[in-house]
Each structure stands twice: as C-alpha cells, then as structure tokens.
Short mmCIF file of C-alpha atoms and ligand atoms in Angstrom, two decimals:
data_model
loop_
_atom_site.label_atom_id
_atom_site.label_comp_id
_atom_site.label_asym_id
_atom_site.label_seq_id
_atom_site.Cartn_x
_atom_site.Cartn_y
_atom_site.Cartn_z
CA MET P 1 -14.03 6.84 8.06
CA GLU P 2 -14.12 6.68 4.90
CA PHE P 3 -13.97 2.67 3.14
CA VAL P 4 -13.62 1.84 -0.23
CA SER P 5 -16.01 -2.37 -1.11
CA LEU P 6 -14.22 -5.04 -2.54
CA ASN P 7 -14.92 -6.83 -5.58
CA ASP P 8 -14.88 -10.06 -3.32
CA GLY P 9 -17.16 -7.67 -0.93
CA ASN P 10 -15.26 -7.02 1.69
CA LYS P 11 -14.14 -3.85 2.83
CA MET P 12 -10.80 -2.03 3.33
CA PRO P 13 -9.97 1.85 4.68
CA VAL P 14 -9.64 4.95 2.02
CA LEU P 15 -6.67 6.12 4.59
CA GLY P 16 -4.11 3.80 6.33
CA PHE P 17 -1.63 3.83 7.82
CA GLY P 18 2.75 1.87 5.84
CA VAL P 19 5.79 0.70 8.06
CA PHE P 20 8.19 1.18 5.02
CA GLN P 21 11.58 2.30 5.66
CA VAL P 22 11.01 2.42 9.69
CA ASP P 23 12.95 0.86 12.22
CA PRO P 24 12.17 -2.20 13.33
CA LYS P 25 12.98 -0.83 16.61
CA GLU P 26 11.12 2.24 16.23
CA THR P 27 7.97 0.01 14.02
CA GLN P 28 6.21 -0.55 18.00
CA ARG P 29 5.68 2.60 18.38
CA CYS P 30 4.86 4.59 15.25
CA VAL P 31 1.29 1.72 15.02
CA GLU P 32 0.26 1.97 18.90
CA ASP P 33 0.78 6.78 17.88
CA ALA P 34 -1.33 6.18 15.03
CA ILE P 35 -3.98 3.80 16.45
CA SER P 36 -4.35 6.04 19.04
CA VAL P 37 -4.80 8.90 16.17
CA GLY P 38 -7.29 6.65 14.88
CA TYR P 39 -5.16 4.76 11.81
CA ARG P 40 -7.03 0.91 12.30
CA SER P 41 -5.73 0.34 8.34
CA ILE P 42 -1.19 -0.81 8.41
CA ASP P 43 0.14 -1.74 5.56
CA THR P 44 3.96 -3.65 6.70
CA ALA P 45 5.68 -6.92 4.37
CA LYS P 46 7.82 -9.44 4.81
CA ALA P 47 10.50 -7.09 2.96
CA TYR P 48 10.20 -4.26 5.82
CA PHE P 49 11.86 -6.79 8.68
CA ASN P 50 8.89 -4.87 11.02
CA GLU P 51 5.94 -7.30 10.85
CA GLU P 52 6.68 -8.55 14.46
CA SER P 53 6.71 -4.95 15.80
CA VAL P 54 3.14 -4.67 13.93
CA GLY P 55 2.05 -7.72 15.32
CA ALA P 56 3.78 -6.34 19.44
CA ALA P 57 1.95 -3.16 19.28
CA ILE P 58 -1.30 -5.17 17.57
CA LYS P 59 -0.84 -7.43 21.05
CA THR P 60 -1.05 -4.01 23.45
CA ALA P 61 -4.08 -2.43 21.08
CA LEU P 62 -6.48 -5.65 21.10
CA ALA P 63 -5.30 -5.69 24.71
CA GLY P 64 -6.39 -2.06 25.45
CA GLY P 65 -10.52 -2.91 23.77
CA LEU P 66 -10.09 -2.52 20.79
CA LYS P 67 -10.96 -5.73 18.37
CA ARG P 68 -9.50 -7.11 15.75
CA GLU P 69 -12.64 -6.26 13.18
CA GLU P 70 -11.83 -2.91 13.89
CA LEU P 71 -8.00 -3.47 12.18
CA PHE P 72 -7.66 -4.04 8.72
CA ILE P 73 -4.04 -5.32 8.80
CA THR P 74 -2.06 -6.06 5.02
CA THR P 75 1.19 -7.70 4.43
CA LYS P 76 3.30 -9.29 1.75
CA LEU P 77 4.36 -11.92 0.33
CA TRP P 78 8.60 -11.62 -0.77
CA ILE P 79 9.29 -12.83 -3.99
CA SER P 80 11.85 -15.51 -3.46
CA ASP P 81 8.13 -16.96 -1.37
CA ALA P 82 6.76 -17.23 -4.88
CA GLY P 83 5.26 -21.07 -5.31
CA GLU P 84 2.83 -22.59 -3.86
CA GLU P 85 4.28 -24.27 -1.37
CA ARG P 86 6.39 -21.30 -0.35
CA ALA P 87 3.61 -19.25 -0.27
CA LEU P 88 2.38 -21.34 2.26
CA LYS P 89 5.00 -21.78 4.29
CA ALA P 90 5.53 -17.99 3.84
CA PHE P 91 2.36 -17.00 5.49
CA ASP P 92 2.45 -19.34 8.10
CA ALA P 93 5.44 -17.39 9.53
CA SER P 94 4.18 -14.08 8.59
CA MET P 95 1.05 -14.61 10.88
CA LYS P 96 3.42 -15.39 13.59
CA LYS P 97 5.58 -13.14 13.33
CA LEU P 98 1.94 -10.23 13.44
CA GLY P 99 0.55 -12.57 16.80
CA LEU P 100 -2.98 -12.96 14.04
CA ASP P 101 -5.17 -16.04 13.38
CA TYR P 102 -6.64 -14.29 10.02
CA LEU P 103 -5.65 -11.32 7.28
CA ASP P 104 -7.45 -9.15 6.07
CA LEU P 105 -4.86 -8.20 2.55
CA TYR P 106 -2.44 -10.27 1.74
CA LEU P 107 -0.78 -8.69 -1.50
CA ILE P 108 2.54 -10.67 -3.92
CA HIS P 109 4.76 -7.64 -3.89
CA GLN P 110 6.14 -7.86 -6.58
CA PRO P 111 5.30 -9.76 -10.06
CA TYR P 112 7.97 -11.78 -10.33
CA GLY P 113 8.38 -15.57 -10.05
CA ASP P 114 6.27 -18.33 -9.86
CA ILE P 115 3.46 -16.11 -8.43
CA TYR P 116 0.76 -17.82 -10.38
CA GLY P 117 1.86 -21.08 -7.50
CA ALA P 118 0.87 -18.55 -4.62
CA TRP P 119 -2.49 -16.73 -6.11
CA ARG P 120 -3.56 -21.26 -5.90
CA ALA P 121 -1.90 -20.81 -2.46
CA MET P 122 -3.34 -17.92 -1.55
CA SER P 123 -6.99 -18.11 -3.26
CA ARG P 124 -7.25 -21.35 -1.00
CA LEU P 125 -6.26 -19.35 2.55
CA LYS P 126 -8.99 -17.18 1.21
CA LYS P 127 -11.12 -20.09 0.95
CA GLU P 128 -10.05 -21.48 4.52
CA GLY P 129 -11.09 -18.29 5.31
CA ARG P 130 -7.03 -17.20 7.28
CA ILE P 131 -7.04 -14.00 4.57
CA ARG P 132 -10.57 -12.58 3.52
CA SER P 133 -8.88 -10.17 0.24
CA ILE P 134 -5.83 -11.51 -1.54
CA GLY P 135 -4.12 -8.85 -3.89
CA VAL P 136 -1.07 -7.80 -5.50
CA SER P 137 1.22 -4.91 -6.24
CA ASN P 138 3.58 -3.24 -8.58
CA PHE P 139 1.49 -5.13 -10.53
CA TYR P 140 1.14 -2.95 -14.09
CA ALA P 141 -0.99 -3.79 -16.65
CA ASP P 142 -0.37 -6.41 -18.78
CA ARG P 143 0.53 -8.12 -15.43
CA ILE P 144 -2.63 -7.28 -14.46
CA VAL P 145 -4.52 -9.26 -17.53
CA ASP P 146 -2.87 -12.20 -17.40
CA LEU P 147 -3.16 -12.09 -13.48
CA CYS P 148 -6.62 -11.74 -14.16
CA GLU P 149 -8.00 -13.70 -17.05
CA ASN P 150 -5.22 -17.40 -16.56
CA SER P 151 -6.15 -17.61 -13.50
CA GLY P 152 -9.35 -17.49 -12.92
CA VAL P 153 -9.44 -15.29 -9.30
CA ILE P 154 -9.49 -10.89 -9.84
CA PRO P 155 -7.38 -9.31 -7.06
CA ALA P 156 -9.32 -7.48 -4.80
CA VAL P 157 -6.34 -4.47 -5.28
CA ASN P 158 -2.95 -3.66 -6.33
CA GLN P 159 -0.52 -1.65 -4.66
CA LEU P 160 1.40 0.82 -7.18
CA GLU P 161 4.08 4.08 -6.91
CA CYS P 162 1.07 6.14 -7.55
CA HIS P 163 0.90 10.64 -6.78
CA PRO P 164 0.96 13.53 -8.02
CA PHE P 165 4.58 13.26 -10.91
CA TYR P 166 3.24 9.35 -11.51
CA GLN P 167 -0.45 9.47 -11.36
CA ARG P 168 -1.09 5.83 -13.31
CA GLU P 169 -3.93 7.22 -14.86
CA ALA P 170 -3.99 4.51 -17.53
CA LEU P 171 -3.39 1.43 -15.38
CA LYS P 172 -6.14 2.66 -13.29
CA ARG P 173 -8.82 2.71 -15.92
CA THR P 174 -7.00 -1.39 -16.67
CA LEU P 175 -7.83 -1.58 -12.58
CA GLU P 176 -11.33 -0.66 -12.48
CA ASP P 177 -13.15 -2.82 -15.68
CA TYR P 178 -11.14 -5.51 -13.59
CA GLY P 179 -13.11 -3.53 -10.65
CA ILE P 180 -9.59 -3.97 -8.42
CA ALA P 181 -9.17 -1.26 -6.28
CA PHE P 182 -6.39 1.10 -6.34
CA GLU P 183 -3.51 1.43 -3.67
CA SER P 184 -1.03 4.18 -3.87
CA TRP P 185 2.05 3.95 -2.49
CA ALA P 186 5.33 6.71 -1.48
CA SER P 187 2.08 8.61 -2.10
CA PHE P 188 3.87 11.43 -0.81
CA ALA P 189 7.05 10.43 -3.25
CA GLU P 190 9.22 9.88 -0.48
CA GLY P 191 8.85 13.73 0.03
CA LYS P 192 10.93 13.69 -3.88
CA ASN P 193 11.16 17.02 -5.86
CA ASP P 194 11.07 19.19 -3.72
CA ILE P 195 7.10 17.06 -3.47
CA PHE P 196 6.54 19.53 0.36
CA LYS P 197 7.47 22.59 -1.20
CA ASN P 198 5.27 22.43 -4.62
CA ALA P 199 3.60 25.92 -5.74
CA VAL P 200 0.73 23.72 -7.34
CA LEU P 201 0.52 21.66 -3.99
CA SER P 202 1.32 24.93 -1.60
CA SER P 203 -1.24 27.27 -3.47
CA ILE P 204 -3.71 25.04 -3.34
CA GLY P 205 -3.74 23.77 0.49
CA GLU P 206 -3.76 27.82 1.37
CA LYS P 207 -7.27 28.11 -0.06
CA TYR P 208 -8.26 25.30 1.99
CA GLY P 209 -6.23 25.53 4.96
CA LYS P 210 -4.09 22.54 4.67
CA SER P 211 -1.75 21.90 3.80
CA SER P 212 0.50 19.79 0.72
CA ALA P 213 0.86 16.75 1.91
CA GLN P 214 -2.93 16.89 2.40
CA VAL P 215 -4.31 17.41 -0.72
CA ILE P 216 -1.83 14.93 -2.11
CA LEU P 217 -4.28 13.19 -0.32
CA ARG P 218 -6.72 14.66 -1.10
CA TRP P 219 -6.41 14.70 -4.46
CA LEU P 220 -5.44 10.24 -4.08
CA ILE P 221 -8.41 9.83 -1.92
CA GLN P 222 -11.26 11.68 -4.28
CA ARG P 223 -10.18 9.52 -7.41
CA GLY P 224 -11.30 6.79 -5.76
CA ILE P 225 -7.23 5.57 -5.08
CA VAL P 226 -6.48 3.88 -1.04
CA VAL P 227 -3.29 5.36 0.27
CA ILE P 228 -1.31 4.86 3.19
CA PRO P 229 1.12 7.73 4.77
CA LYS P 230 4.32 6.34 5.97
CA SER P 231 5.15 8.60 9.02
CA VAL P 232 7.15 8.63 12.24
CA LYS P 233 6.36 11.77 14.04
CA ILE P 234 2.69 11.66 15.55
CA GLU P 235 2.10 15.48 14.32
CA ARG P 236 2.44 14.94 10.95
CA MET P 237 0.10 11.24 11.14
CA LYS P 238 -2.59 13.58 13.00
CA GLN P 239 -2.51 16.23 10.23
CA ASN P 240 -1.87 13.28 7.53
CA PHE P 241 -5.70 11.39 8.91
CA ASP P 242 -7.03 14.35 8.70
CA ILE P 243 -8.09 15.37 5.05
CA PHE P 244 -11.58 14.78 5.64
CA ASP P 245 -13.44 17.92 6.21
CA PHE P 246 -12.65 19.91 2.33
CA ALA P 247 -13.30 18.63 -0.80
CA LEU P 248 -10.73 19.53 -3.73
CA ALA P 249 -13.12 21.42 -6.87
CA PRO P 250 -12.54 20.75 -9.66
CA ASP P 251 -9.74 22.61 -11.31
CA ASP P 252 -8.10 21.74 -8.23
CA MET P 253 -8.03 18.25 -8.99
CA ALA P 254 -6.43 20.34 -12.80
CA ALA P 255 -4.09 21.82 -11.26
CA ILE P 256 -2.98 18.93 -10.17
CA ALA P 257 -3.56 16.64 -12.76
CA ALA P 258 -1.85 18.36 -14.81
CA LEU P 259 1.55 17.74 -12.95
CA ASP P 260 2.43 14.53 -15.10
CA THR P 261 5.30 13.73 -15.33
CA ASP P 262 4.21 9.85 -16.02
CA LYS P 263 7.27 8.58 -14.62
CA THR P 264 8.92 6.65 -11.92
CA LEU P 265 10.44 8.49 -9.45
CA PHE P 266 12.01 4.84 -7.16
CA PHE P 267 11.33 1.03 -9.84
CA ASP P 268 10.96 1.20 -13.35
CA HIS P 269 9.70 -2.52 -13.55
CA ALA P 270 10.85 -2.53 -17.96
CA ASP P 271 14.39 -1.98 -16.76
CA PRO P 272 15.35 -5.38 -17.37
CA GLU P 273 18.73 -3.74 -15.27
CA ARG P 274 16.83 -3.21 -11.64
CA VAL P 275 13.98 -6.26 -12.19
CA LYS P 276 17.30 -8.53 -12.27
CA TRP P 277 18.59 -6.95 -8.75
CA ILE P 278 14.42 -7.14 -6.82
CA ILE P 279 14.57 -10.50 -7.53
CA HIS P 280 18.63 -11.29 -6.16
CA ALA P 281 17.73 -7.96 -3.28
CA PHE P 282 18.28 -10.88 -0.44
CA ASP P 283 20.66 -13.06 -1.82
CA LYS P 284 22.90 -13.85 1.02
P1 LIG O 1 4.97 7.82 1.07
O1 LIG O 1 3.94 7.42 2.37
O2 LIG O 1 5.20 9.47 -0.26
O3 LIG O 1 6.57 8.82 2.37
C1 LIG O 1 6.86 9.05 3.86
C2 LIG O 1 7.52 9.90 3.19
O4 LIG O 1 7.35 11.63 3.75
C3 LIG O 1 8.34 10.36 4.85
O5 LIG O 1 9.72 10.51 4.55
C4 LIG O 1 7.88 11.01 5.88
O6 LIG O 1 9.64 11.75 6.49
C5 LIG O 1 7.15 12.65 5.10
N1 LIG O 1 5.90 12.67 5.73
C6 LIG O 1 4.67 11.88 5.98
N2 LIG O 1 3.80 13.09 6.56
C7 LIG O 1 4.48 14.00 6.22
C8 LIG O 1 4.18 15.84 6.47
N3 LIG O 1 2.47 15.39 6.67
N4 LIG O 1 4.37 16.54 5.94
C9 LIG O 1 5.97 16.51 5.43
N5 LIG O 1 6.28 14.97 5.68
C10 LIG O 1 6.15 13.44 6.01
O7 LIG O 1 5.75 7.39 1.76
P2 LIG O 1 6.47 5.13 1.60
O8 LIG O 1 6.64 5.18 3.05
O9 LIG O 1 7.11 5.00 -0.18
O10 LIG O 1 4.53 4.98 0.68
C11 LIG O 1 4.22 4.76 1.96
C12 LIG O 1 3.71 3.32 2.42
O11 LIG O 1 3.35 2.62 0.90
C13 LIG O 1 5.13 2.35 2.52
O12 LIG O 1 5.64 2.70 4.28
C14 LIG O 1 4.44 1.51 2.40
O13 LIG O 1 3.76 0.99 3.47
C15 LIG O 1 3.87 1.29 1.61
N6 LIG O 1 4.94 0.84 -0.28
C16 LIG O 1 4.31 0.17 -1.04
C17 LIG O 1 5.64 -0.17 -1.61
C18 LIG O 1 5.71 -1.45 -3.13
O14 LIG O 1 6.48 -1.86 -3.31
N7 LIG O 1 4.28 -2.47 -2.70
C19 LIG O 1 6.40 0.84 -1.98
C20 LIG O 1 6.99 1.00 -1.53
C21 LIG O 1 5.71 2.18 -0.09
P3 LIG O 1 8.67 11.18 8.23
O15 LIG O 1 8.46 9.40 8.58
O16 LIG O 1 10.27 11.96 9.02
O17 LIG O 1 7.82 12.88 8.61
#
C-alpha cells in the first residue's frame, strides 16, 4: 500500500474502502471481504447508519490477528451534531458503535451548523489522543480558507466529490496551499454518465490491460488524491485494489483531464434549496 503524509505527521493509505449506501445488513460482510482483499482504510459516517456493522467487521479482523494500528478508520460528524458539546457526545456514540478506543480520522461531514464548536471539540479530542487526525468534508475553497484562517487548526483532510467529470483542480490548489490532503468521494461518479463505458477511459484501459474503474483510480492517485471506492462485490473490490502495477502516461492523464465539465453530478453546496434540504434531511 502507498500512503500520503498528512500535515499533522500521520500517514493515510492512498486507497481505502467506502461504505456509503451499503445496507447495514450487508456492511459487515463487505468490510470483512474488503479487509481480506487487503484494504486497511475504511470510510464510514454516522449518516450512513452502518457504523455498528463496520465495528463488527473490525472486531472479526482483530480477533483474526490483524493489529489495530494496521487499520485506518474514518467516520464523520453529522450536521445535527455540530457544536462543542454535541460533537463530544456524537464522537463517543460513534466510537461505541465502532468498538474503538481511538479513531484515525474524524471529519465534519458537511460545512453547516456550529462547525467552529465542533472543530474545538475535535481539536481537544485530538490533543487527548482519542483521534489521530481531524478533517472536513464538502468544504469548498471559501469555507476552507475561513476555517484555516480563523480557527488556527488546519484540517488534515478534505473529502470531496471528485471524478473525471468534476475534477476540482482550483480547489485542489487551495488545499495544497494549506497542506491539506484531498480525498475523493464518488471517484466513479457512482456510475453516472455511463462512466464505466466512457470511450476515452475504456480505450486508455485497453492500452494498459485495465478496466475503466482502475484507470479512474490510478488517475486520481497520480494527481495525489486519496480514493475510497465502494463496491459490495468482492471481485470488484479486488479489481479496485489492483492499481499499483501500472502508471498512466502524461498524454493519458491529459486525455482524462479533458473530460472535466466542472459541474457536480450530485449536490451543489451553493444551491440554497439543496442546502436547506440537507440541513433538515434527518429531521423527524
Ligand atoms: P463510487 O465509489 O463512485 O461508486 C460506487 C458504484 O460503483 C457502485 O454502484 C458500485 O457497484 C460500482 N462499482 C464499484 N467498483 C466497480 C467496478 N470496478 N466496476 C464497475 N462498477 C463498480 O460511489 P460512492 O460510494 O458514493 O463513493 C465512494 C465512497 O465515498 C462512499 O462509499 C463513501 O465512503 C464516500 N462518500 C462520501 C461522501 C461525503 O459527503 N463525504 C459522499 C458520498 C460518498 P457495486 O457496489 O454493485 O459493485
């Protein structure tokens, strides 16, 4: 496995396994499969409702002889838990579900609510050694600059939508200015726009004897971006893991760069109606 060095001195695997939209009933099996394939970094969130099943898979892996320090576990703080006291409680609840005594990476899932209070709580938990690294997700350039300039604690990671149709090059440069690692969610655009059959990606794949999925992950890693592809199928988990024996040539990197549409395929954080919707997504 290759690693990226984080700005707090820790290391993070460049390839992990994501469990968004994995049924809680299937999550334990999926994470156990992923660990058997070789994945050591697992990305979940309170809002995925499967932390407990991730915890059960971690327990099995540890009982089978894997060392805790070999794993890199990420979970995320939801909007309703933003705020200093709430974040402390939410962290404890996530840790209980995961069955862990320390967490590798805790992310603010969305840039809404009292994120400054949450950030103070997370900074404290990091100082106390209960979290190794703290970061954010879905923070665009304005929010990142605000948090960095006003909190005095620079996030280690920003996890963002990033795939061949939405490449985030300008935001990537802002993150580089602060030494923040860029982690991609929906690296495959969740299959949208027929991405796996895209002519450019398929023909590049043919050259290297790789699938479009492998080309996408390789392209992201060569841009210095951490990837966490999701699959419930072990054969695809294996395929997505098998990306360290080839390198894309500069002209292939350029051909993929030309696929950028600079538009989200999922969620525009500048759209007031969408923002209102997500803030209240889990209201009773
Ligand atoms: P994704 O990884 O872009 O795509 C997953 C889809 O691709 C699934 O439909 C999967 O189907 C399919 N797939 C996987 N490998 C494949 C392969 N080799 N060939 C063909 N199809 C393949 O989508 P994602 O799950 O949204 O993103 C990845 C992770 O990012 C999530 O699981 C989550 O951990 C994180 N995430 C974070 C946020 C955030 O707001 N921070 C938002 C979304 C996601 P099967 O499962 O049927 O194989």
